[in-house]
PDB file of C-alpha atoms in Angstrom:
ATOM      1  CA  MET O   1      77.050 109.909  89.461  1.00 95.00           C
ATOM      2  CA  GLN O   2      77.026 111.854  92.711  1.00 96.00           C
ATOM      3  CA  ILE O   3      79.902 110.366  94.718  1.00 98.00           C
ATOM      4  CA  ALA O   4      81.119 111.175  98.232  1.00 98.00           C
ATOM      5  CA  VAL O   5      84.688 110.251  99.200  1.00 98.00           C
ATOM      6  CA  THR O   6      86.275 110.012 102.644  1.00 97.00           C
ATOM      7  CA  GLY O   7      90.050 109.905 103.000  1.00 96.00           C
ATOM      8  CA  SER O   8      90.315 111.924  99.798  1.00 95.00           C
ATOM      9  CA  SER O   9      93.699 113.444 100.701  1.00 92.00           C
ATOM     10  CA  GLY O  10      95.486 110.101 100.974  1.00 93.00           C
ATOM     11  CA  LEU O  11      97.527 108.251  98.366  1.00 93.00           C
ATOM     12  CA  VAL O  12      94.567 106.416  96.851  1.00 96.00           C
ATOM     13  CA  GLY O  13      91.964 109.094  97.561  1.00 96.00           C
ATOM     14  CA  THR O  14      93.837 111.881  95.776  1.00 96.00           C
ATOM     15  CA  GLU O  15      94.238 109.831  92.609  1.00 96.00           C
ATOM     16  CA  LEU O  16      90.683 108.493  92.808  1.00 98.00           C
ATOM     17  CA  VAL O  17      89.041 111.920  93.087  1.00 98.00           C
ATOM     18  CA  SER O  18      90.948 113.125  90.042  1.00 97.00           C
ATOM     19  CA  ALA O  19      89.955 110.027  88.048  1.00 98.00           C
ATOM     20  CA  LEU O  20      86.294 110.226  89.047  1.00 98.00           C
ATOM     21  CA  ARG O  21      86.082 113.856  87.986  1.00 97.00           C
ATOM     22  CA  ALA O  22      87.761 113.010  84.689  1.00 97.00           C
ATOM     23  CA  ASP O  23      84.999 110.414  84.242  1.00 97.00           C
ATOM     24  CA  GLY O  24      82.430 113.192  84.595  1.00 97.00           C
ATOM     25  CA  HIS O  25      81.207 112.370  88.113  1.00 97.00           C
ATOM     26  CA  ASP O  26      80.302 114.999  90.718  1.00 97.00           C
ATOM     27  CA  VAL O  27      82.598 114.363  93.691  1.00 97.00           C
ATOM     28  CA  ARG O  28      82.154 115.749  97.182  1.00 96.00           C
ATOM     29  CA  ARG O  29      84.879 115.222  99.751  1.00 97.00           C
ATOM     30  CA  LEU O  30      84.231 114.676 103.457  1.00 97.00           C
ATOM     31  CA  VAL O  31      86.883 116.424 105.566  1.00 96.00           C
ATOM     32  CA  ARG O  32      87.431 116.746 109.319  1.00 94.00           C
ATOM     33  CA  ARG O  33      88.675 120.341 109.125  1.00 92.00           C
ATOM     34  CA  THR O  34      86.847 123.511 108.124  1.00 93.00           C
ATOM     35  CA  PRO O  35      85.856 123.206 104.432  1.00 93.00           C
ATOM     36  CA  ARG O  36      87.901 125.367 102.072  1.00 93.00           C
ATOM     37  CA  THR O  37      86.119 124.731  98.788  1.00 93.00           C
ATOM     38  CA  ALA O  38      82.564 124.149  97.630  1.00 92.00           C
ATOM     39  CA  ASP O  39      83.143 120.419  97.129  1.00 94.00           C
ATOM     40  CA  GLU O  40      84.246 119.880 100.753  1.00 96.00           C
ATOM     41  CA  HIS O  41      81.826 118.987 103.535  1.00 96.00           C
ATOM     42  CA  ARG O  42      82.766 118.755 107.205  1.00 96.00           C
ATOM     43  CA  TRP O  43      82.171 115.642 109.263  1.00 96.00           C
ATOM     44  CA  ASP O  44      83.388 114.392 112.644  1.00 96.00           C
ATOM     45  CA  PRO O  45      83.690 110.614 112.558  1.00 96.00           C
ATOM     46  CA  ALA O  46      85.247 110.459 116.040  1.00 94.00           C
ATOM     47  CA  HIS O  47      81.905 111.689 117.393  1.00 95.00           C
ATOM     48  CA  HIS O  48      79.797 109.969 114.704  1.00 95.00           C
ATOM     49  CA  GLN O  49      78.632 113.321 113.307  1.00 95.00           C
ATOM     50  CA  LEU O  50      77.693 113.709 109.633  1.00 95.00           C
ATOM     51  CA  ASP O  51      74.793 115.768 108.330  1.00 90.00           C
ATOM     52  CA  PRO O  52      72.558 113.220 106.529  1.00 82.00           C
ATOM     53  CA  GLY O  53      71.763 115.931 103.998  1.00 90.00           C
ATOM     54  CA  VAL O  54      75.314 115.661 102.656  1.00 94.00           C
ATOM     55  CA  LEU O  55      74.522 112.146 101.414  1.00 95.00           C
ATOM     56  CA  ALA O  56      70.841 112.708 100.569  1.00 93.00           C
ATOM     57  CA  ASP O  57      71.383 112.712  96.794  1.00 93.00           C
ATOM     58  CA  VAL O  58      74.529 110.612  96.472  1.00 96.00           C
ATOM     59  CA  ASP O  59      74.652 107.463  94.391  1.00 96.00           C
ATOM     60  CA  ALA O  60      77.857 106.133  95.922  1.00 97.00           C
ATOM     61  CA  VAL O  61      80.234 106.599  98.834  1.00 98.00           C
ATOM     62  CA  VAL O  62      83.875 105.529  98.692  1.00 98.00           C
ATOM     63  CA  ASN O  63      85.119 105.255 102.261  1.00 98.00           C
ATOM     64  CA  LEU O  64      88.926 105.347 102.530  1.00 98.00           C
ATOM     65  CA  ALA O  65      89.351 107.053 105.921  1.00 95.00           C
ATOM     66  CA  GLY O  66      91.768 105.763 108.561  1.00 93.00           C
ATOM     67  CA  VAL O  67      95.151 106.615 110.080  1.00 92.00           C
ATOM     68  CA  GLY O  68      98.202 104.983 108.514  1.00 88.00           C
ATOM     69  CA  ILE O  69      98.934 101.467 109.744  1.00 87.00           C
ATOM     70  CA  GLY O  70     102.703 101.946 109.715  1.00 80.00           C
ATOM     71  CA  ASP O  71     102.947 105.685 110.299  1.00 80.00           C
ATOM     72  CA  LYS O  72     103.976 105.327 113.955  1.00 83.00           C
ATOM     73  CA  ARG O  73     105.346 102.710 116.298  1.00 84.00           C
ATOM     74  CA  TRP O  74     102.579 100.482 117.625  1.00 86.00           C
ATOM     75  CA  THR O  75     101.953 101.624 121.170  1.00 90.00           C
ATOM     76  CA  GLU O  76      98.684 100.497 122.744  1.00 92.00           C
ATOM     77  CA  GLN O  77      97.388 104.047 122.227  1.00 94.00           C
ATOM     78  CA  TYR O  78      98.252 104.048 118.531  1.00 92.00           C
ATOM     79  CA  LYS O  79      96.676 100.629 118.030  1.00 93.00           C
ATOM     80  CA  ARG O  80      93.475 102.032 119.502  1.00 95.00           C
ATOM     81  CA  GLU O  81      93.710 104.938 117.024  1.00 95.00           C
ATOM     82  CA  VAL O  82      94.199 102.536 114.105  1.00 95.00           C
ATOM     83  CA  LEU O  83      91.058 100.635 115.065  1.00 96.00           C
ATOM     84  CA  ALA O  84      88.905 103.587 116.090  1.00 97.00           C
ATOM     85  CA  SER O  85      89.721 105.690 113.021  1.00 96.00           C
ATOM     86  CA  ARG O  86      88.451 102.897 110.770  1.00 97.00           C
ATOM     87  CA  VAL O  87      85.454 101.708 112.749  1.00 97.00           C
ATOM     88  CA  ASP O  88      84.226 105.194 113.684  1.00 97.00           C
ATOM     89  CA  SER O  89      84.478 106.563 110.141  1.00 97.00           C
ATOM     90  CA  THR O  90      82.789 103.523 108.613  1.00 98.00           C
ATOM     91  CA  THR O  91      80.032 103.448 111.218  1.00 97.00           C
ATOM     92  CA  THR O  92      79.373 107.163 110.729  1.00 97.00           C
ATOM     93  CA  VAL O  93      79.175 107.126 106.944  1.00 97.00           C
ATOM     94  CA  SER O  94      77.258 103.843 106.918  1.00 97.00           C
ATOM     95  CA  ALA O  95      74.586 105.136 109.302  1.00 96.00           C
ATOM     96  CA  ALA O  96      74.200 108.397 107.360  1.00 96.00           C
ATOM     97  CA  LEU O  97      73.927 106.510 104.081  1.00 95.00           C
ATOM     98  CA  ALA O  98      71.321 104.190 105.598  1.00 95.00           C
ATOM     99  CA  GLN O  99      69.299 107.211 106.698  1.00 94.00           C
ATOM    100  CA  ALA O 100      69.508 108.686 103.197  1.00 94.00           C
ATOM    101  CA  ALA O 101      68.427 105.366 101.692  1.00 92.00           C
ATOM    102  CA  ALA O 102      65.438 105.170 104.020  1.00 92.00           C
ATOM    103  CA  ALA O 103      64.334 108.654 102.974  1.00 91.00           C
ATOM    104  CA  ASP O 104      64.655 107.856  99.254  1.00 91.00           C
ATOM    105  CA  PRO O 105      64.323 104.076  98.835  1.00 88.00           C
ATOM    106  CA  GLY O 106      64.005 104.249  95.066  1.00 86.00           C
ATOM    107  CA  ARG O 107      67.592 105.380  94.454  1.00 90.00           C
ATOM    108  CA  PRO O 108      70.162 102.553  94.090  1.00 93.00           C
ATOM    109  CA  ARG O 109      73.175 103.253  96.248  1.00 96.00           C
ATOM    110  CA  VAL O 110      76.574 101.685  96.774  1.00 98.00           C
ATOM    111  CA  LEU O 111      79.151 101.876  99.556  1.00 98.00           C
ATOM    112  CA  LEU O 112      82.701 100.895  98.612  1.00 98.00           C
ATOM    113  CA  SER O 113      84.430 100.684 101.975  1.00 98.00           C
ATOM    114  CA  ALA O 114      88.135 100.161 102.508  1.00 98.00           C
ATOM    115  CA  SER O 115      89.507  97.082 104.195  1.00 98.00           C
ATOM    116  CA  ALA O 116      92.807  95.235 103.779  1.00 96.00           C
ATOM    117  CA  VAL O 117      94.303  91.838 103.008  1.00 97.00           C
ATOM    118  CA  GLY O 118      95.424  91.880 106.631  1.00 95.00           C
ATOM    119  CA  TYR O 119      91.949  90.394 107.162  1.00 97.00           C
ATOM    120  CA  TYR O 120      93.462  86.972 106.472  1.00 97.00           C
ATOM    121  CA  GLY O 121      96.309  87.226 108.974  1.00 96.00           C
ATOM    122  CA  ASP O 122      99.616  85.606 108.097  1.00 95.00           C
ATOM    123  CA  GLY O 123      98.613  83.063 105.463  1.00 94.00           C
ATOM    124  CA  GLY O 124     102.021  81.505 104.939  1.00 94.00           C
ATOM    125  CA  ASP O 125     102.114  79.806 101.522  1.00 96.00           C
ATOM    126  CA  ARG O 126      98.356  79.167 101.416  1.00 97.00           C
ATOM    127  CA  VAL O 127      96.522  80.678  98.439  1.00 97.00           C
ATOM    128  CA  LEU O 128      93.860  83.050  99.770  1.00 98.00           C
ATOM    129  CA  ASP O 129      90.800  84.636  98.220  1.00 98.00           C
ATOM    130  CA  GLU O 130      87.582  86.270  99.368  1.00 98.00           C
ATOM    131  CA  THR O 131      86.225  82.942 100.694  1.00 98.00           C
ATOM    132  CA  SER O 132      89.163  82.447 103.097  1.00 98.00           C
ATOM    133  CA  PRO O 133      88.512  82.891 106.838  1.00 98.00           C
ATOM    134  CA  ALA O 134      89.758  85.774 108.949  1.00 98.00           C
ATOM    135  CA  GLY O 135      93.052  85.560 110.790  1.00 96.00           C
ATOM    136  CA  LYS O 136      93.530  85.842 114.534  1.00 95.00           C
ATOM    137  CA  ASP O 137      96.001  88.708 114.952  1.00 94.00           C
ATOM    138  CA  PHE O 138      95.509  92.420 115.641  1.00 94.00           C
ATOM    139  CA  LEU O 139      95.315  93.513 111.999  1.00 95.00           C
ATOM    140  CA  ALA O 140      92.851  90.752 111.178  1.00 96.00           C
ATOM    141  CA  ASP O 141      90.661  91.825 114.082  1.00 97.00           C
ATOM    142  CA  VAL O 142      90.800  95.446 112.894  1.00 97.00           C
ATOM    143  CA  CYS O 143      89.653  94.379 109.427  1.00 97.00           C
ATOM    144  CA  VAL O 144      86.819  92.232 110.805  1.00 98.00           C
ATOM    145  CA  GLN O 145      85.442  95.108 112.897  1.00 98.00           C
ATOM    146  CA  TRP O 146      86.049  97.532 110.009  1.00 98.00           C
ATOM    147  CA  GLU O 147      83.918  95.466 107.669  1.00 98.00           C
ATOM    148  CA  GLN O 148      81.229  94.824 110.276  1.00 98.00           C
ATOM    149  CA  ALA O 149      80.797  98.583 110.694  1.00 98.00           C
ATOM    150  CA  THR O 150      79.018  98.749 107.306  1.00 98.00           C
ATOM    151  CA  ALA O 151      76.055  96.811 108.757  1.00 98.00           C
ATOM    152  CA  PRO O 152      73.646  99.807 108.892  1.00 97.00           C
ATOM    153  CA  ALA O 153      74.063 100.478 105.170  1.00 97.00           C
ATOM    154  CA  GLU O 154      73.680  96.808 104.261  1.00 97.00           C
ATOM    155  CA  ALA O 155      70.519  96.554 106.368  1.00 97.00           C
ATOM    156  CA  ALA O 156      69.103  99.565 104.498  1.00 96.00           C
ATOM    157  CA  GLY O 157      69.565  97.819 101.140  1.00 95.00           C
ATOM    158  CA  VAL O 158      72.760  99.588 100.084  1.00 97.00           C
ATOM    159  CA  ARG O 159      75.119  97.465  97.977  1.00 98.00           C
ATOM    160  CA  VAL O 160      78.306  97.214 100.030  1.00 98.00           C
ATOM    161  CA  ALA O 161      81.713  96.030  98.818  1.00 98.00           C
ATOM    162  CA  HIS O 162      84.697  95.670 101.152  1.00 98.00           C
ATOM    163  CA  LEU O 163      87.923  96.681  99.406  1.00 98.00           C
ATOM    164  CA  ARG O 164      90.572  94.329 100.802  1.00 98.00           C
ATOM    165  CA  THR O 165      93.561  96.207  99.453  1.00 97.00           C
ATOM    166  CA  GLY O 166      97.126  94.933  99.284  1.00 95.00           C
ATOM    167  CA  LEU O 167     100.393  96.841  98.998  1.00 92.00           C
ATOM    168  CA  VAL O 168      99.721  99.802  96.695  1.00 95.00           C
ATOM    169  CA  LEU O 169     102.624 100.597  94.372  1.00 94.00           C
ATOM    170  CA  ALA O 170     102.960 104.274  93.447  1.00 93.00           C
ATOM    171  CA  ARG O 171     105.450 107.121  93.622  1.00 86.00           C
ATOM    172  CA  GLY O 172     104.281 107.836  97.163  1.00 81.00           C
ATOM    173  CA  GLY O 173     103.480 105.553 100.085  1.00 78.00           C
ATOM    174  CA  LEU O 174     105.851 102.668 100.751  1.00 76.00           C
ATOM    175  CA  MET O 175     107.783 103.211  97.512  1.00 80.00           C
ATOM    176  CA  ALA O 176     108.737 106.735  98.567  1.00 79.00           C
ATOM    177  CA  LYS O 177     110.287 105.253 101.732  1.00 77.00           C
ATOM    178  CA  ILE O 178     112.201 102.329 100.254  1.00 78.00           C
ATOM    179  CA  ARG O 179     113.270 103.683  96.864  1.00 80.00           C
ATOM    180  CA  PRO O 180     116.068 105.889  98.281  1.00 82.00           C
ATOM    181  CA  LEU O 181     117.554 102.856 100.051  1.00 78.00           C
ATOM    182  CA  PHE O 182     117.510 100.812  96.858  1.00 80.00           C
ATOM    183  CA  ALA O 183     118.987 103.711  94.905  1.00 79.00           C
ATOM    184  CA  LEU O 184     121.943 103.656  97.299  1.00 78.00           C
ATOM    185  CA  GLY O 185     122.371  99.925  96.876  1.00 78.00           C
ATOM    186  CA  LEU O 186     121.067  99.273 100.397  1.00 74.00           C
ATOM    187  CA  GLY O 187     117.923  97.424  99.390  1.00 80.00           C
ATOM    188  CA  GLY O 188     117.424  93.782 100.284  1.00 85.00           C
ATOM    189  CA  LYS O 189     114.865  91.210 101.324  1.00 88.00           C
ATOM    190  CA  LEU O 190     113.176  91.681 104.694  1.00 87.00           C
ATOM    191  CA  GLY O 191     113.661  88.832 107.110  1.00 89.00           C
ATOM    192  CA  SER O 192     113.543  85.484 105.319  1.00 90.00           C
ATOM    193  CA  GLY O 193     111.996  87.085 102.228  1.00 92.00           C
ATOM    194  CA  LYS O 194     109.583  84.151 102.009  1.00 95.00           C
ATOM    195  CA  GLN O 195     106.545  86.152 103.127  1.00 95.00           C
ATOM    196  CA  TRP O 196     104.062  86.866 100.325  1.00 96.00           C
ATOM    197  CA  TRP O 197     103.416  90.469  99.310  1.00 93.00           C
ATOM    198  CA  PRO O 198     100.027  90.990  97.626  1.00 96.00           C
ATOM    199  CA  TRP O 199     100.831  94.116  95.608  1.00 96.00           C
ATOM    200  CA  ILE O 200      98.645  96.236  93.304  1.00 97.00           C
ATOM    201  CA  SER O 201      99.565  99.298  91.250  1.00 97.00           C
ATOM    202  CA  LEU O 202      97.852 102.553  92.186  1.00 96.00           C
ATOM    203  CA  ARG O 203      96.438 102.715  88.670  1.00 97.00           C
ATOM    204  CA  ASP O 204      94.759  99.317  89.024  1.00 98.00           C
ATOM    205  CA  GLU O 205      93.594 100.162  92.546  1.00 98.00           C
ATOM    206  CA  VAL O 206      91.805 103.269  91.283  1.00 98.00           C
ATOM    207  CA  ASP O 207      90.503 101.521  88.169  1.00 98.00           C
ATOM    208  CA  ALA O 208      89.139  98.675  90.290  1.00 98.00           C
ATOM    209  CA  ILE O 209      87.231 101.130  92.488  1.00 98.00           C
ATOM    210  CA  ARG O 210      85.824 102.825  89.386  1.00 98.00           C
ATOM    211  CA  PHE O 211      84.848  99.389  88.051  1.00 98.00           C
ATOM    212  CA  LEU O 212      83.077  98.437  91.287  1.00 98.00           C
ATOM    213  CA  LEU O 213      80.904 101.549  91.216  1.00 97.00           C
ATOM    214  CA  ASP O 214      78.883  99.919  88.437  1.00 95.00           C
ATOM    215  CA  ALA O 215      79.676  96.208  88.721  1.00 96.00           C
ATOM    216  CA  ASP O 216      77.054  93.987  90.346  1.00 94.00           C
ATOM    217  CA  VAL O 217      79.424  92.990  93.150  1.00 97.00           C
ATOM    218  CA  ALA O 218      78.875  92.956  96.904  1.00 98.00           C
ATOM    219  CA  GLY O 219      80.847  91.595  99.833  1.00 98.00           C
ATOM    220  CA  PRO O 220      84.639  91.261 100.076  1.00 98.00           C
ATOM    221  CA  VAL O 221      86.791  92.062  97.041  1.00 98.00           C
ATOM    222  CA  ASP O 222      90.552  91.547  97.052  1.00 98.00           C
ATOM    223  CA  LEU O 223      92.223  94.562  95.436  1.00 98.00           C
ATOM    224  CA  THR O 224      95.505  92.845  94.663  1.00 98.00           C
ATOM    225  CA  GLY O 225      97.427  92.058  91.514  1.00 97.00           C
ATOM    226  CA  PRO O 226      96.820  88.694  89.824  1.00 97.00           C
ATOM    227  CA  GLU O 227     100.337  87.420  90.612  1.00 96.00           C
ATOM    228  CA  PRO O 228     101.396  87.940  94.248  1.00 95.00           C
ATOM    229  CA  VAL O 229     105.111  87.486  94.902  1.00 97.00           C
ATOM    230  CA  THR O 230     107.342  86.813  97.871  1.00 96.00           C
ATOM    231  CA  ASN O 231     109.230  89.677  99.435  1.00 93.00           C
ATOM    232  CA  ALA O 232     112.443  88.248  98.001  1.00 94.00           C
ATOM    233  CA  ALA O 233     110.986  88.243  94.469  1.00 95.00           C
ATOM    234  CA  PHE O 234     109.626  91.761  94.994  1.00 92.00           C
ATOM    235  CA  THR O 235     113.074  92.913  96.109  1.00 91.00           C
ATOM    236  CA  GLU O 236     114.759  91.373  93.081  1.00 93.00           C
ATOM    237  CA  ALA O 237     112.221  92.945  90.716  1.00 94.00           C
ATOM    238  CA  LEU O 238     112.689  96.402  92.227  1.00 91.00           C
ATOM    239  CA  GLY O 239     116.453  95.985  91.961  1.00 91.00           C
ATOM    240  CA  ARG O 240     116.121  95.188  88.256  1.00 92.00           C
ATOM    241  CA  VAL O 241     113.854  98.178  87.689  1.00 92.00           C
ATOM    242  CA  LEU O 242     116.264 100.548  89.450  1.00 89.00           C
ATOM    243  CA  HIS O 243     119.397  98.775  88.165  1.00 89.00           C
ATOM    244  CA  ARG O 244     120.728  98.422  91.688  1.00 88.00           C
ATOM    245  CA  PRO O 245     122.037  95.443  93.679  1.00 85.00           C
ATOM    246  CA  THR O 246     119.823  93.839  96.313  1.00 85.00           C
ATOM    247  CA  VAL O 247     122.332  91.888  98.364  1.00 81.00           C
ATOM    248  CA  LEU O 248     121.850  93.371 101.831  1.00 80.00           C
ATOM    249  CA  PRO O 249     119.051  91.510 103.642  1.00 83.00           C
ATOM    250  CA  VAL O 250     117.510  93.089 106.729  1.00 80.00           C
ATOM    251  CA  PRO O 251     117.289  90.557 109.581  1.00 81.00           C
ATOM    252  CA  GLY O 252     113.882  90.058 111.131  1.00 79.00           C
ATOM    253  CA  PHE O 253     115.161  90.831 114.634  1.00 72.00           C
ATOM    254  CA  ALA O 254     116.459  94.216 113.426  1.00 74.00           C
ATOM    255  CA  LEU O 255     113.054  95.066 111.991  1.00 74.00           C
ATOM    256  CA  SER O 256     111.442  94.093 115.272  1.00 77.00           C
ATOM    257  CA  VAL O 257     113.799  96.376 117.196  1.00 70.00           C
ATOM    258  CA  VAL O 258     113.008  99.329 114.924  1.00 67.00           C
ATOM    259  CA  LEU O 259     109.320  98.737 114.204  1.00 73.00           C
ATOM    260  CA  GLY O 260     108.133  96.740 117.197  1.00 77.00           C
ATOM    261  CA  GLU O 261     104.967  94.665 116.777  1.00 78.00           C
ATOM    262  CA  PHE O 262     104.267  96.174 113.344  1.00 76.00           C
ATOM    263  CA  ALA O 263     107.318  94.347 111.971  1.00 78.00           C
ATOM    264  CA  GLU O 264     105.852  90.948 112.820  1.00 80.00           C
ATOM    265  CA  LEU O 265     102.357  91.582 111.436  1.00 79.00           C
ATOM    266  CA  GLY O 266     102.926  94.247 108.789  1.00 78.00           C
ATOM    267  CA  VAL O 267     106.319  93.364 107.275  1.00 81.00           C
ATOM    268  CA  LEU O 268     107.372  89.811 108.113  1.00 84.00           C
ATOM    269  CA  ALA O 269     103.882  88.320 107.709  1.00 88.00           C
ATOM    270  CA  GLY O 270     102.161  88.058 104.343  1.00 93.00           C
ATOM    271  CA  GLN O 271      99.169  86.974 102.327  1.00 96.00           C
ATOM    272  CA  ARG O 272      99.196  85.080  99.049  1.00 97.00           C
ATOM    273  CA  ALA O 273      95.909  86.744  98.149  1.00 97.00           C
ATOM    274  CA  LEU O 274      94.308  86.505  94.716  1.00 98.00           C
ATOM    275  CA  PRO O 275      91.670  88.881  93.231  1.00 98.00           C
ATOM    276  CA  ARG O 276      89.185  86.128  92.412  1.00 98.00           C
ATOM    277  CA  VAL O 277      86.066  88.323  92.555  1.00 98.00           C
ATOM    278  CA  LEU O 278      87.563  91.056  90.373  1.00 98.00           C
ATOM    279  CA  LEU O 279      88.712  88.583  87.729  1.00 98.00           C
ATOM    280  CA  GLU O 280      85.425  86.668  87.692  1.00 97.00           C
ATOM    281  CA  SER O 281      83.557  89.985  87.355  1.00 97.00           C
ATOM    282  CA  GLY O 282      85.485  90.886  84.201  1.00 97.00           C
ATOM    283  CA  PHE O 283      88.013  93.406  85.496  1.00 98.00           C
ATOM    284  CA  SER O 284      91.187  93.717  83.409  1.00 97.00           C
ATOM    285  CA  PHE O 285      94.469  94.668  85.070  1.00 98.00           C
ATOM    286  CA  THR O 286      96.792  97.168  83.426  1.00 97.00           C
ATOM    287  CA  HIS O 287      99.715  95.766  85.418  1.00 97.00           C
ATOM    288  CA  GLY O 288      99.500  91.995  85.592  1.00 96.00           C
ATOM    289  CA  ASP O 289     102.962  91.358  87.036  1.00 97.00           C
ATOM    290  CA  VAL O 290     104.969  93.038  89.748  1.00 97.00           C
ATOM    291  CA  GLU O 291     107.801  94.245  87.520  1.00 96.00           C
ATOM    292  CA  SER O 292     105.488  96.159  85.179  1.00 96.00           C
ATOM    293  CA  ALA O 293     103.763  97.667  88.223  1.00 96.00           C
ATOM    294  CA  LEU O 294     107.088  98.723  89.721  1.00 95.00           C
ATOM    295  CA  ARG O 295     108.267 100.244  86.441  1.00 95.00           C
ATOM    296  CA  TRP O 296     105.076 102.283  86.304  1.00 95.00           C
ATOM    297  CA  ALA O 297     105.360 103.268  89.973  1.00 93.00           C
ATOM    298  CA  VAL O 298     108.912 104.595  89.678  1.00 89.00           C
ATOM    299  CA  GLY O 299     108.389 106.143  86.254  1.00 86.00           C
ATOM    300  CA  ALA O 300     110.884 103.836  84.554  1.00 62.00           C
ATOM    301  CA  ARG O 301     110.708 103.163  80.822  1.00 52.00           C
TER     302      ARG O 301
END
């Protein structure tokens, strides 16, 4: 297949591009800087600029672009960046893909566009899946607008799947930040530890995206492991994997002081989200439980 990828330099994008090329696909990466290699093509999502010719012959677009949710403290300016980076990039690629589809209506096309389990808001202990309604907080609103931005592609007949991703477990990302603390014996549950963490290993995240390129699936798809766990259970599992104690809880108020609003919505809230669509479509997880995913992520044997 001819596949275009946005956000290709991120945690998921880097691994995905490598896997797609190993599968034999032709991958072109959309970048905001000056292209350095033949497979890179410049675009400017902030100004909704993308040469439609870049997508003229593509079979699929995997849209992963967006600034990191927890990379900075949530000022009003940064919250606007979080929203705009997702909506602008999705609107831009969706409109260009719709234009390409209109010019060549006989070619089946698919848009796999990133979203997040934050769509559901803080679900408490409720079991959530793709049929559950959207939440009411900032992250939920971001996800709603993010998913709505694919409307031009859907209207043009492109198959669109929204990748509602959970906490991705890999050597990088969150694990790179918390592993040193656990290694020093400073790891512990966050707040009450009762909030649900819908994890997924990076391997299963990438494999699920590869699966959805061909699967007859449209609409929201939870990219989460089949057995979500509470933060307390996650903490205990990581302690076992690293052979370190996990007896030092971090109070919720301390997280709020350090992280501000992000602590409440991104750390102390949770979603007990299940990958119903993936499982019903026949996808098989390599890592079906959090401990096996953590062992893989930290390279433990």
